[in-house]
Each structure stands twice: as C-alpha cells, then as structure tokens.
Amino acid sequence: QVQLVESGGGLVQAGGSLRLSCAASRRIFSINAMGWYRQAPGKQRELVARITSGGSTNYADSVKGRFTISRDNAKNTVYLQMNSLKPEDTAVYYCNAERTDRRMQDYWGQGTQVTVSS
C-alpha cells in the first residue's frame, strides 16, 4: 500500500509563500499524474495543480502565475510552491496520485492545513 505524506503547511500572512511537499512511501507505478487539491470549509474539494507522468502541468485559474507544481522522481516527492498567497487560498491541501486504471481508487494524503491571514 502506498502512503502519501504531505508537509509544509502552516500560517502565513497574505503575500507570503509556502512550499508543500508530498512524499510517497515508495515509487508509484501506473500513475497518470500527481496533483494537489484543496478543500476550504463548506466548499467542495477542487483541483489546484496537476503534473502528468510526461511532465505536463495544469493549474486552476485562481492560482495561475502564483503556484508552481514540480516533482523529484528520485525522491518520490511532489512539491507545490505557493507565492503571493491570498486569504482565499486558506484550505486543507491534499496530495493525490491519479491511477492509470480508473477502476481503482486514487491514492490520497491526509492533508495539510494552509491558513493565510489578511
């Protein structure tokens, strides 16, 4: 069983930066992409950023130009660099590994809280 462990969340002032990390317990095979999702209180979980196995990336419109997703395959780790943070970025951020076989459940981390104060 693969475990995804997020770290790097915390409290930051508006305009500040944080870098989230998602470390997999081992190399994950048969994965389409790795991604970061977030869920704010009372809202649905939404995709923030995604990076495919081929290295292509896509971002939610609300974070384009501010967030950058990257990965280090040697460390089985995916990162989310978040700059120019806004109070509306406050949420629990979850790491996701999207499995190629869509009949199987994706892997999810336990989440890390990001709070941006105004």
Short mmCIF file of C-alpha atoms in Angstrom, two decimals:
data_model
loop_
_atom_site.label_atom_id
_atom_site.label_comp_id
_atom_site.label_asym_id
_atom_site.label_seq_id
_atom_site.Cartn_x
_atom_site.Cartn_y
_atom_site.Cartn_z
CA GLN A 1 0.00 0.00 0.00
CA VAL A 2 1.30 3.41 -0.93
CA GLN A 3 1.21 6.25 1.57
CA LEU A 4 1.35 9.90 0.61
CA VAL A 5 2.55 12.24 3.34
CA GLU A 6 2.13 15.99 2.98
CA SER A 7 4.13 18.58 4.84
CA GLY A 8 4.88 22.28 4.70
CA GLY A 9 1.52 23.77 5.60
CA GLY A 10 1.12 26.47 8.19
CA LEU A 11 0.07 30.02 8.91
CA VAL A 12 1.33 32.82 6.67
CA GLN A 13 0.42 36.42 6.03
CA ALA A 14 -1.13 37.49 2.77
CA GLY A 15 1.55 37.97 0.16
CA GLY A 16 3.77 35.34 1.72
CA SER A 17 4.95 31.99 0.41
CA LEU A 18 4.84 28.34 1.40
CA ARG A 19 6.14 25.18 -0.19
CA LEU A 20 4.19 21.98 0.26
CA SER A 21 5.80 18.59 -0.14
CA CYS A 22 4.18 15.23 -0.80
CA ALA A 23 6.40 12.22 -0.23
CA ALA A 24 5.33 8.79 -1.40
CA SER A 25 6.34 5.81 0.72
CA ARG A 26 7.70 4.14 -2.39
CA ARG A 27 7.85 4.62 -6.12
CA ILE A 28 4.35 4.52 -7.54
CA PHE A 29 3.73 2.72 -10.80
CA SER A 30 0.80 3.03 -13.19
CA ILE A 31 0.14 6.66 -12.35
CA ASN A 32 -1.25 9.18 -14.82
CA ALA A 33 -0.41 12.22 -12.77
CA MET A 34 0.24 13.67 -9.34
CA GLY A 35 -1.81 16.56 -8.13
CA TRP A 36 -2.66 18.93 -5.35
CA TYR A 37 -6.25 19.54 -4.34
CA ARG A 38 -7.68 21.77 -1.66
CA GLN A 39 -10.84 21.98 0.34
CA ALA A 40 -11.98 25.05 2.21
CA PRO A 41 -14.66 24.87 4.91
CA GLY A 42 -18.09 24.46 3.40
CA LYS A 43 -16.71 24.02 -0.11
CA GLN A 44 -16.05 21.10 -2.40
CA ARG A 45 -12.58 19.76 -2.93
CA GLU A 46 -11.02 21.35 -6.01
CA LEU A 47 -8.01 20.70 -8.18
CA VAL A 48 -5.23 23.21 -7.63
CA ALA A 49 -2.42 21.86 -9.79
CA ARG A 50 -1.53 18.67 -11.60
CA ILE A 51 1.59 17.26 -13.23
CA THR A 52 1.43 14.29 -15.56
CA SER A 53 3.91 11.47 -15.90
CA GLY A 54 5.15 13.21 -19.02
CA GLY A 55 5.73 16.44 -17.15
CA SER A 56 2.79 18.47 -18.43
CA THR A 57 1.19 20.75 -15.88
CA ASN A 58 -2.13 22.44 -15.44
CA TYR A 59 -3.45 24.82 -12.82
CA ALA A 60 -6.68 26.19 -11.51
CA ASP A 61 -7.30 29.66 -12.91
CA SER A 62 -7.25 31.08 -9.40
CA VAL A 63 -3.63 30.07 -8.81
CA LYS A 64 -2.06 30.52 -12.26
CA GLY A 65 1.05 32.63 -12.08
CA ARG A 66 1.31 32.20 -8.31
CA PHE A 67 1.65 28.44 -7.73
CA THR A 68 4.10 26.01 -9.30
CA ILE A 69 3.92 22.23 -9.16
CA SER A 70 7.09 20.18 -9.59
CA ARG A 71 8.38 16.74 -8.80
CA ASP A 72 11.56 14.92 -7.91
CA ASN A 73 11.26 11.37 -9.18
CA ALA A 74 14.39 10.24 -7.39
CA LYS A 75 12.80 11.23 -4.08
CA ASN A 76 9.25 10.14 -4.98
CA THR A 77 8.19 13.64 -3.99
CA VAL A 78 5.91 16.27 -5.48
CA TYR A 79 6.04 19.92 -4.48
CA LEU A 80 3.71 22.87 -4.62
CA GLN A 81 5.40 26.24 -4.41
CA MET A 82 2.82 28.83 -3.42
CA ASN A 83 3.67 32.51 -3.77
CA SER A 84 1.64 35.69 -3.31
CA LEU A 85 -0.74 33.84 -1.07
CA LYS A 86 -4.21 35.25 -0.51
CA PRO A 87 -6.71 34.65 2.31
CA GLU A 88 -8.89 32.77 -0.17
CA ASP A 89 -6.10 30.20 -0.52
CA THR A 90 -6.86 29.07 3.02
CA ALA A 91 -7.80 25.39 2.92
CA VAL A 92 -6.65 21.88 3.65
CA TYR A 93 -4.36 20.82 0.83
CA TYR A 94 -4.31 17.20 -0.27
CA CYS A 95 -1.83 15.32 -2.40
CA ASN A 96 -3.25 12.93 -4.99
CA ALA A 97 -1.80 10.17 -7.16
CA GLU A 98 -4.09 9.52 -10.11
CA ARG A 99 -4.02 5.87 -11.04
CA THR A 100 -3.98 4.81 -14.67
CA ASP A 101 -6.64 2.16 -14.07
CA ARG A 102 -9.64 4.37 -13.38
CA ARG A 103 -11.46 1.43 -11.82
CA MET A 104 -9.09 1.68 -8.87
CA GLN A 105 -9.14 4.34 -6.20
CA ASP A 106 -6.56 7.08 -6.35
CA TYR A 107 -4.05 7.48 -3.55
CA TRP A 108 -4.61 10.43 -1.23
CA GLY A 109 -2.60 12.03 1.52
CA GLN A 110 -4.03 13.01 4.87
CA GLY A 111 -3.95 16.73 4.10
CA THR A 112 -2.06 19.72 5.41
CA GLN A 113 -3.63 22.96 6.61
CA VAL A 114 -2.72 26.22 4.93
CA THR A 115 -4.00 29.38 6.57
CA VAL A 116 -3.43 32.80 5.05
CA SER A 117 -4.16 35.78 7.27
CA SER A 118 -5.11 39.17 5.89
#
